[in-house]
GROMACS .gro file of C-alpha atoms in nm:
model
  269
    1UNK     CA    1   6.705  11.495  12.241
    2UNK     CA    2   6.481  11.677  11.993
    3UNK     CA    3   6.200  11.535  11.800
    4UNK     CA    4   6.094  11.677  11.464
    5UNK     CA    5   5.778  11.646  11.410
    6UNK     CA    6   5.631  11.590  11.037
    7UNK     CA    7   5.347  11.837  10.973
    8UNK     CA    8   5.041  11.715  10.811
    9UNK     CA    9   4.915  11.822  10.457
   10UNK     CA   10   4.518  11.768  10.364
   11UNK     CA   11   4.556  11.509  10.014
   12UNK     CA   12   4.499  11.743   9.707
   13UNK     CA   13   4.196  11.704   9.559
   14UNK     CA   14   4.167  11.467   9.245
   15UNK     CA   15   3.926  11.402   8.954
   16UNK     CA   16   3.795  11.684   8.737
   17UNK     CA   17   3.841  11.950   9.009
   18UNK     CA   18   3.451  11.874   9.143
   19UNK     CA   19   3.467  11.978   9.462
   20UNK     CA   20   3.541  12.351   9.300
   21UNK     CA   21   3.265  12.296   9.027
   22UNK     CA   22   3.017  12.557   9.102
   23UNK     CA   23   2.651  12.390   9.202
   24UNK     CA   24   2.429  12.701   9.096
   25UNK     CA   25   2.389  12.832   8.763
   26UNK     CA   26   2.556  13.157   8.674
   27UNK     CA   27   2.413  13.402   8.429
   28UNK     CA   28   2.761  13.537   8.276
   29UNK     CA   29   2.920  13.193   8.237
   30UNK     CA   30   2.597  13.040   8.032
   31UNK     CA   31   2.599  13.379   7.840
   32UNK     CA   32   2.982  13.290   7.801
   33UNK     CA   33   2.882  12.997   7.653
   34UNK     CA   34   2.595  13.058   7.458
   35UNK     CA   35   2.827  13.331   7.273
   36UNK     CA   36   3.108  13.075   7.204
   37UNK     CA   37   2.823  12.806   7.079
   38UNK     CA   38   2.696  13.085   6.878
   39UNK     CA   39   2.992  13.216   6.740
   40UNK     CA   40   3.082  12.799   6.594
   41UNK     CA   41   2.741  12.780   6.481
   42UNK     CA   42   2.808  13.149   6.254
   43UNK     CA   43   3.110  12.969   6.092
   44UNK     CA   44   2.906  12.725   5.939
   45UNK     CA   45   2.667  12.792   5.723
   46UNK     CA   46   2.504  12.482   5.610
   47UNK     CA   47   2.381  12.377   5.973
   48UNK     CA   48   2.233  12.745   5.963
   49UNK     CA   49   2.031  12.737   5.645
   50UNK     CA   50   1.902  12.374   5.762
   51UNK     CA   51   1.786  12.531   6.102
   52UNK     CA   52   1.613  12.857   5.941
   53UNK     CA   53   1.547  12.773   5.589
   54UNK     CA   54   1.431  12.373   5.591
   55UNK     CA   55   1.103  12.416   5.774
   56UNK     CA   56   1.018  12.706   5.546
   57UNK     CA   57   1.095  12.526   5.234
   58UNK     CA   58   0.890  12.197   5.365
   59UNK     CA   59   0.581  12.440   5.409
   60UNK     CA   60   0.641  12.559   5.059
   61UNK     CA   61   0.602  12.218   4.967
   62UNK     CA   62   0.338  12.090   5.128
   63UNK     CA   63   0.095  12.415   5.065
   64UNK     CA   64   0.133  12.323   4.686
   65UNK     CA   65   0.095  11.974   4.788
   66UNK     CA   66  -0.259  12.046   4.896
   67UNK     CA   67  -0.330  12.284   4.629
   68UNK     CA   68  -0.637  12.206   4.544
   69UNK     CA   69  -0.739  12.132   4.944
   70UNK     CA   70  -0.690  12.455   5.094
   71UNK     CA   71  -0.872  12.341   5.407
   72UNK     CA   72  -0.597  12.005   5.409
   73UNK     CA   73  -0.304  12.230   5.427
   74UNK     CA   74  -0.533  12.442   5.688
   75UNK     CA   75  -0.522  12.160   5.932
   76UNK     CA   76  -0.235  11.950   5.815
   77UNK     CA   77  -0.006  12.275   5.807
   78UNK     CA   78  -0.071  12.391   6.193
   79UNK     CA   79   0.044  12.078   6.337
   80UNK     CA   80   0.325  12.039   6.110
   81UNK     CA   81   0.429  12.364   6.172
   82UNK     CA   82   0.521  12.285   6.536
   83UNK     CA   83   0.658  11.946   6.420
   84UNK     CA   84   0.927  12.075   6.143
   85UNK     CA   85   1.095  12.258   6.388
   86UNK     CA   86   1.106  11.982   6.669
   87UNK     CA   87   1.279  11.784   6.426
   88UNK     CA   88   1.539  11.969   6.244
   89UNK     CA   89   1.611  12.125   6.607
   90UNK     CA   90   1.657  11.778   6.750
   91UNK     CA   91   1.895  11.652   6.459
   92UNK     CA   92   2.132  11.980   6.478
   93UNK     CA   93   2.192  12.041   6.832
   94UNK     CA   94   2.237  11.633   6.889
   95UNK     CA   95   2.498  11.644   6.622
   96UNK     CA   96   2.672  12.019   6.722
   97UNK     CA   97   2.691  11.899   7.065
   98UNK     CA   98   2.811  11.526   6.986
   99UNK     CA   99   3.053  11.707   6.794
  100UNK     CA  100   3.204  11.912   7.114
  101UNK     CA  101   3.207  11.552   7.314
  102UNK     CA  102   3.426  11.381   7.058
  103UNK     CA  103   3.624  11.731   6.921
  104UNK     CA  104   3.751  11.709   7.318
  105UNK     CA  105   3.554  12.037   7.356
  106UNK     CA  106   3.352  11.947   7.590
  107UNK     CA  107   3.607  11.761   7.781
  108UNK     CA  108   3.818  12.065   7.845
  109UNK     CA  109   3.523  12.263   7.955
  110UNK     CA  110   3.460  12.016   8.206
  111UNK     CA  111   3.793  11.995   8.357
  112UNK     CA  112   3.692  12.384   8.417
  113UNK     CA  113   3.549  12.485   8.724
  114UNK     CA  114   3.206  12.522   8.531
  115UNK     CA  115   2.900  12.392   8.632
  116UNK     CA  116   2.704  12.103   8.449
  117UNK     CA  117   2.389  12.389   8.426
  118UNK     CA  118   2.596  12.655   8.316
  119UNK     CA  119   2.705  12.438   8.002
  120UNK     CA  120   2.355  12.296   7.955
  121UNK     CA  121   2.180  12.645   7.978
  122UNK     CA  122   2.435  12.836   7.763
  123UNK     CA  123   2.353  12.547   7.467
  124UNK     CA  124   1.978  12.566   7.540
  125UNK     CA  125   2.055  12.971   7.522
  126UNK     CA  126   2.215  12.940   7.198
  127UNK     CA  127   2.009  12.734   7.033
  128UNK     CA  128   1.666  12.850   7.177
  129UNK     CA  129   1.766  13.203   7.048
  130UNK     CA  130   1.781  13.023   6.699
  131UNK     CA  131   1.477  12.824   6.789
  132UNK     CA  132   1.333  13.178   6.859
  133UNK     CA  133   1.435  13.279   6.504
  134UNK     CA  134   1.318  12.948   6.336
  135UNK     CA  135   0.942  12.949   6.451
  136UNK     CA  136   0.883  13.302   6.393
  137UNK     CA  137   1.010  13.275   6.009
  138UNK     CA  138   0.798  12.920   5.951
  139UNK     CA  139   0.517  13.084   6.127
  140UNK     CA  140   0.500  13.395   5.952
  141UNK     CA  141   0.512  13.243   5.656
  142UNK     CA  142   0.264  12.965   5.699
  143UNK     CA  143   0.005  13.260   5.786
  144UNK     CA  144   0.076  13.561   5.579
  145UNK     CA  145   0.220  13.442   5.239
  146UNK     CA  146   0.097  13.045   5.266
  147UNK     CA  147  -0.240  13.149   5.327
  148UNK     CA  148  -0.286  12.898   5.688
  149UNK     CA  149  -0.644  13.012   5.821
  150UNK     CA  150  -0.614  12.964   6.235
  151UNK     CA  151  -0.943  13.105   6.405
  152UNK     CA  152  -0.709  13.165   6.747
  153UNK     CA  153  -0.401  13.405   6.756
  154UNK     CA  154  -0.132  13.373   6.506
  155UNK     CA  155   0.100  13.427   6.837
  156UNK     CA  156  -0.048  13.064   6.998
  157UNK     CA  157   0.081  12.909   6.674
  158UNK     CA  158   0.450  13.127   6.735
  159UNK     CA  159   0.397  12.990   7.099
  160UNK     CA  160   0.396  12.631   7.040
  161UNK     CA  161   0.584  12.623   6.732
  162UNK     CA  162   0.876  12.787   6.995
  163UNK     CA  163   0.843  12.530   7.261
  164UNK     CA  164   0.819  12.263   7.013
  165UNK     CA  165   1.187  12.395   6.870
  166UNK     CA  166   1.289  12.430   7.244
  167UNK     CA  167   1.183  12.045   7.346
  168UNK     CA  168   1.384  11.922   6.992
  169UNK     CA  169   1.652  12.109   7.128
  170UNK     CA  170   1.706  11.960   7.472
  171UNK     CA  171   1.575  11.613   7.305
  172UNK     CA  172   1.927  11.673   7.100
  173UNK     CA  173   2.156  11.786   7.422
  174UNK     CA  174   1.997  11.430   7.614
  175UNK     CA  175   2.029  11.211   7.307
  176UNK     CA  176   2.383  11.336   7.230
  177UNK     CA  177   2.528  11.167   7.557
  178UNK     CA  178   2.408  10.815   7.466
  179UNK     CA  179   2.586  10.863   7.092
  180UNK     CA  180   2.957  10.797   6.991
  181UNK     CA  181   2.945  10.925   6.619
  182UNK     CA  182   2.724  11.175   6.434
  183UNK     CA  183   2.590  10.873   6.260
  184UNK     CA  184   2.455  10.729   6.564
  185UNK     CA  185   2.330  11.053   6.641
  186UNK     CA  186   2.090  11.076   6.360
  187UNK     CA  187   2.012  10.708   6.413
  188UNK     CA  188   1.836  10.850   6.773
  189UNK     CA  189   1.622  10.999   6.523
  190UNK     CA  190   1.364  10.682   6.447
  191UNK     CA  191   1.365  10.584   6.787
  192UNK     CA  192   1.291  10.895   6.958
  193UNK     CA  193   1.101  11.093   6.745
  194UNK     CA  194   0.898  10.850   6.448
  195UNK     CA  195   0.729  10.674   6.736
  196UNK     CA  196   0.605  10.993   6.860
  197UNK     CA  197   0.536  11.140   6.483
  198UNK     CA  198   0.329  10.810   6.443
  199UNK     CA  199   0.132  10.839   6.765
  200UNK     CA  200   0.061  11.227   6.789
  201UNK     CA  201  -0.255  11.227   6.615
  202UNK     CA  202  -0.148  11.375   6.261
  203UNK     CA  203  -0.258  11.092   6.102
  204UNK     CA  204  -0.576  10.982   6.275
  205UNK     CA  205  -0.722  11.118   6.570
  206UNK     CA  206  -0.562  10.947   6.887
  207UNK     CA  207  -0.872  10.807   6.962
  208UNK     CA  208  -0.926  10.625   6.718
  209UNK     CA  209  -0.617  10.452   6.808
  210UNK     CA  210  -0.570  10.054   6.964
  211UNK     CA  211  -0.629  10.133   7.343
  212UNK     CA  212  -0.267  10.053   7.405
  213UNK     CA  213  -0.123  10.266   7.157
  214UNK     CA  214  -0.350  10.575   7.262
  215UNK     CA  215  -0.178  10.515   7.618
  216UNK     CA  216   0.142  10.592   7.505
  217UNK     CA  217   0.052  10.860   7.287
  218UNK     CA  218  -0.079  11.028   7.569
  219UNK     CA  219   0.263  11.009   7.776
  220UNK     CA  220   0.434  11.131   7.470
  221UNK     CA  221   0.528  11.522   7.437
  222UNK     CA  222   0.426  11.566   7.071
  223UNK     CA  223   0.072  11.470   7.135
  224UNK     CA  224   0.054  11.763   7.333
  225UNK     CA  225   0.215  11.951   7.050
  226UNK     CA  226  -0.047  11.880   6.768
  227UNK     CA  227  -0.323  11.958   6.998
  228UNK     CA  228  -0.195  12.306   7.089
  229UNK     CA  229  -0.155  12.351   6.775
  230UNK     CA  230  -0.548  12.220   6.670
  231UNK     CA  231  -0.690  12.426   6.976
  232UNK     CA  232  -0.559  12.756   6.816
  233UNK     CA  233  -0.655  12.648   6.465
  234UNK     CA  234  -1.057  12.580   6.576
  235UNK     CA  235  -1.089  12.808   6.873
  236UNK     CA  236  -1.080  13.200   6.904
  237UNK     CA  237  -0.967  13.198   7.259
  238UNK     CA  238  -0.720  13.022   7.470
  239UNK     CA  239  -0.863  12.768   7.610
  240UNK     CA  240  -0.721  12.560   7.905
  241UNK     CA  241  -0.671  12.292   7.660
  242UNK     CA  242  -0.437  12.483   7.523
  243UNK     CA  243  -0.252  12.618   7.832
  244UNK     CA  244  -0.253  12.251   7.919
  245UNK     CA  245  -0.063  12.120   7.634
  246UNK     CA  246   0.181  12.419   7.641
  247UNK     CA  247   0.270  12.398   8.003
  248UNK     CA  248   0.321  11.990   7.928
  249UNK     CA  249   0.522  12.065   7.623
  250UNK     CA  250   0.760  12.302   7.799
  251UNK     CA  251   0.772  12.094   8.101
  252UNK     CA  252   0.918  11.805   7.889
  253UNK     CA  253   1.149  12.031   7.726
  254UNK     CA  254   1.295  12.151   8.111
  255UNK     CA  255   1.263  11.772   8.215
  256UNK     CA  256   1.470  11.674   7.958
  257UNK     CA  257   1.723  11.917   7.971
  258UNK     CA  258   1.761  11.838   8.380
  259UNK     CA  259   1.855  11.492   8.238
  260UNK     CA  260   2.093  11.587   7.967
  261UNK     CA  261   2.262  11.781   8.286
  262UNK     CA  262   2.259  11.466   8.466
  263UNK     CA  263   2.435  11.282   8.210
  264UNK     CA  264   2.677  11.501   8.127
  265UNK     CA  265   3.042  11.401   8.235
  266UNK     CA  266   3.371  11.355   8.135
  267UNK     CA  267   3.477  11.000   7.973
  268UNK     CA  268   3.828  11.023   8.132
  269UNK     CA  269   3.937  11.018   8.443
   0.00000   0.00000   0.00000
């Protein structure tokens, strides 16, 4: 009397195919998808002009605001320079990206077997080559047609200005996860940066602040911004003032972007 015996099969995997999602970043899939972001981002035209052409036109502004206080713009204009493009980077990559999450974009790259940092680099790629583009236009023109008088290195200002439009942009990539409309998007915007606009020492020194509120300021990223940007407007050198605040700046920026990796998943099963 034979027996027939039943062979064994291992249970297919289930889920979004993670035990095949790759756990190191690869340099041709976040090129892959810094090229497709790019290539979205060349169709439209608005979001374009309001990443390149905003921060010029608000430096326009406020030099002729200050006309008659040269030395106002002079000290105003550096720090604002690395704040216009934190913001307007912040509002347009929290919106493009919100826009892949409910387009079902995003969810269809993540059913892929492509890893969480490949999709977080490749948007950071893409929009820190715009960032790149951004802060060397503003800068430029804040220094050789808007007449900004820096004692340092016009390159400290490019320097900050580009890590300042590198922490808006992963600020936008973490925000974008918490959001489930464009409008709420832009709503992140009082919440996450005003507080820090408020507290970075544009308006009055930080301290000069209430104890408590100098605290904070000094745990916030932009703080570090504005004095980067004061150390190159009233030193010649680099000081390590300055390489302190940039190092803090762009080790936000990575921080955050580490997070926005963390909490990006599907929302389906």
């Amino acid at each position: 009397m034979s027996t027939t015996t039943t062979p064994t099969t291992a249970p297919r995997p289930t889920g979004t195919h993670a035990s095949q999602r790759p756990s190191a970043i690869n340099f041709s899939r976040t090129t892959a998808t810094a090229a497709r972001v790019l290539g979205q981002l060349r169709h439209d035209p608005r979001t374009i002009a309001l990443l390149i052409l905003i921060p010029c036109l608000m430096l326009v502004l406020l030099r002729y605001v200050f006309d008659g206080s040269p030395r106002t713009f002079d000290s105003i204009g550096a720090s604002l320079l690395g704040i216009f493009p934190l913001i307007t980077m912040f509002l347009v990559t929290s919106i493009a990206t919100l826009r892949e999450r409910t387009s079902g974009t995003l969810e269809r790259l993540l059913a892929m077997p492509l890893g969480k940092g490949d999709l977080i680099a490749g948007y950071a790629l893409a929009f820190g080559g715009l960032a790149i583009i951004q802060s060397a236009l503003a800068t430029g023109l804040a220094v050789w047609f808007l007449g900004l008088d820096v004692t340092g290195s016009p390159w400290l200002l490019l320097l900050v200005a580009l890590l300042d439009a590198l922490l808006g942009t992963a600020l936008g990539l973490f925000v974008s996860a918490f959001a489930a409309s464009e409008f709420q998007a832009v709503q992140f915007m009082p919440a996450v940066l005003f507080p820090q606009l408020l507290l970075c020492g544009l308006f009055t020194p930080r301290s000069n602040m209430h104890p408590v509120l100098e605290a904070i300021s000094n745990v916030l990223p932009m703080s570090y911004a504005v004095e980067g940007m004061s150390e190159v407007l009233n030193h010649t050198d680099m000081t390590a003032t300055f390489v302190r605040d940039a190092l803090i700046v762009a080790g936000c920026a990575l921080l955050v972007l580490t997070l926005g990796a963390a909490t990006l998943r599907r929302r389906t099963a």
